[in-house]
Amino acid sequence: MTTFVVAGGCFWCLDAVYRTLNGVSDVVAGYTGGTKENPTYEEVCTGTTGQAEAVKVVFDEAVIPAEVILDVFFTLHDPRQLNRQGNDIGTQYRSAMFYDGEEQKELFQASIDRANDYWGGGLVTTLEPLGVFYDAEEYHQNFFARNPGQGYCLAVAVPKVNKVRASFASYIKD
């Protein structure tokens, strides 16, 4: 199994999308990239901890290639928006990839290069070394499935899930 940690706006959307893919065995919403030990959601939301809302995606490369996992990442958010995704504003919503070793860093950089072509340039996605990843509170895990009628999910997550379903149909779970 392979694990990637990525951040691209609210982790509810990332979590919702990655859970739809064949070969993904686990998705954990959490916080990384900052200085605060054991941050809470409320602390991260202030933007003062340095953490980003991120997801840890665990997947089987025999079922879904790493490149697809990364291309999905660049499809489901706008990596040209600095420290924001839509109305979610602050460094906690930055577009970032947290690499674990040189091999992952190179793979992530290659995906940034592909995405730069796809988006026509202007990407602000950062490559950051993976530090400590703190699991978010339980109520954030699998949030979309647990709260399908919640306003944010309907307005923001559903369009992202639908976009990925259309673009990566052959990798979507039945």
XYZ file of C-alpha atoms in Angstrom:
174
model
C 0.000 0.000 0.000
C 1.087 3.550 -0.749
C 0.252 6.648 1.283
C 0.105 10.221 0.011
C -0.695 13.332 2.056
C -2.199 16.255 0.154
C -4.009 19.489 0.981
C -6.256 21.459 -1.341
C -8.918 23.365 0.517
C -11.379 21.854 2.948
C -10.518 18.270 3.801
C -14.181 17.249 3.608
C -14.039 17.578 -0.199
C -10.750 15.713 -0.568
C -12.057 12.957 1.697
C -15.342 12.677 -0.227
C -13.627 12.381 -3.600
C -10.890 9.917 -2.670
C -13.372 7.570 -0.984
C -15.090 7.079 -4.363
C -11.996 5.565 -6.015
C -11.248 1.881 -6.507
C -8.020 0.896 -4.820
C -8.290 3.505 -2.070
C -8.480 1.598 1.195
C -8.428 4.494 3.653
C -8.719 8.262 3.791
C -7.949 10.151 6.988
C -8.707 13.845 7.389
C -6.132 15.685 9.450
C -3.656 18.492 9.894
C -0.018 18.789 8.869
C 2.591 21.323 7.838
C 2.548 23.469 10.949
C 4.121 23.970 14.340
C 1.305 23.362 16.824
C 1.337 19.975 18.524
C -2.015 18.185 18.565
C -3.944 21.072 17.008
C -7.712 21.197 17.180
C -9.961 22.129 14.284
C -10.734 25.446 15.956
C -7.006 26.228 16.300
C -6.211 25.297 12.704
C -9.135 27.443 11.482
C -7.458 30.529 12.955
C -4.625 30.142 10.440
C -2.033 30.681 13.167
C -0.813 27.084 13.605
C 0.708 26.714 10.149
C -1.186 23.475 9.619
C -3.155 22.756 6.479
C -6.350 20.763 6.361
C -5.076 17.652 4.591
C -5.919 14.045 3.849
C -3.847 10.920 4.117
C -4.810 8.678 1.193
C -3.876 4.993 1.409
C -4.171 3.105 -1.870
C -3.097 0.020 -3.781
C -0.990 0.873 -6.843
C -1.916 -2.490 -8.370
C -5.495 -1.173 -8.619
C -5.018 2.562 -9.148
C -1.752 4.154 -10.317
C -0.096 6.796 -8.163
C -0.291 9.211 -11.088
C -4.077 8.879 -11.129
C -4.311 9.628 -7.398
C -2.262 12.776 -8.021
C -4.137 13.795 -11.184
C -7.397 13.478 -9.218
C -5.919 15.873 -6.657
C -5.305 18.480 -9.338
C -8.754 17.944 -10.836
C -10.733 18.373 -7.643
C -9.318 21.743 -6.562
C -7.969 24.886 -8.222
C -4.208 24.882 -7.565
C -3.895 28.451 -8.832
C -5.595 29.956 -5.778
C -3.074 31.035 -3.154
C -4.089 30.075 0.385
C -7.717 29.519 -0.485
C -10.310 27.472 -2.271
C -13.335 29.561 -3.115
C -14.689 31.095 0.079
C -12.348 29.040 2.294
C -9.522 31.513 2.877
C -6.285 31.132 4.823
C -3.047 29.152 4.830
C -4.948 26.199 6.297
C -6.629 25.854 2.870
C -3.429 26.024 0.811
C -2.665 23.720 -2.078
C 0.194 21.539 -0.861
C 1.735 18.122 -1.294
C 3.573 16.642 1.674
C 6.259 14.257 0.497
C 7.810 11.386 2.422
C 11.241 10.966 0.834
C 12.968 11.981 -2.381
C 11.116 9.491 -4.571
C 7.744 10.918 -3.515
C 9.034 14.458 -3.940
C 10.019 13.689 -7.553
C 6.678 11.987 -8.241
C 4.814 14.958 -6.763
C 6.878 17.416 -8.808
C 6.070 15.494 -11.991
C 2.365 15.734 -11.131
C 2.700 19.485 -10.580
C 4.311 19.753 -14.015
C 1.406 17.802 -15.611
C -1.121 19.928 -13.745
C 0.631 23.105 -14.831
C -0.009 22.093 -18.443
C -3.632 21.156 -17.646
C -4.367 24.449 -15.866
C -2.349 26.636 -18.261
C 0.216 27.698 -15.653
C 0.047 29.724 -12.484
C 0.065 26.865 -9.974
C 0.833 27.818 -6.374
C 0.904 24.256 -5.011
C 3.788 23.820 -2.598
C 5.961 20.774 -2.031
C 6.604 20.381 1.677
C 8.332 17.618 3.628
C 5.850 15.488 5.536
C 6.129 16.194 9.216
C 3.738 15.014 11.863
C 0.233 14.279 10.604
C -2.464 14.743 13.233
C -5.785 13.006 12.657
C -8.682 15.427 12.713
C -11.495 14.969 15.190
C -13.747 11.960 14.575
C -16.657 14.041 13.300
C -14.492 15.175 10.341
C -13.788 11.622 9.195
C -15.954 10.558 6.237
C -17.891 13.798 6.799
C -19.608 13.870 3.408
C -21.090 10.365 3.743
C -22.265 11.131 7.264
C -23.738 14.536 6.340
C -24.904 14.353 2.706
C -27.559 17.047 3.159
C -25.242 19.560 4.860
C -25.134 22.854 2.952
C -21.375 22.974 2.372
C -21.401 19.391 1.126
C -24.205 20.121 -1.327
C -22.721 23.383 -2.587
C -18.995 22.532 -2.656
C -18.294 18.806 -2.263
C -20.950 17.414 -4.626
C -19.675 19.348 -7.686
C -16.109 18.187 -6.960
C -17.196 14.561 -6.592
C -19.175 14.810 -9.837
C -16.245 16.381 -11.702
C -13.899 13.581 -10.646
C -16.516 10.922 -11.435
C -16.814 12.291 -14.960
C -13.048 12.594 -15.503
C -11.990 9.307 -13.895
C -15.028 7.086 -14.488
C -12.995 3.897 -14.920
C -11.605 4.259 -11.372
C -14.902 4.943 -9.581
C -16.239 2.320 -7.157
C -19.505 0.625 -8.110
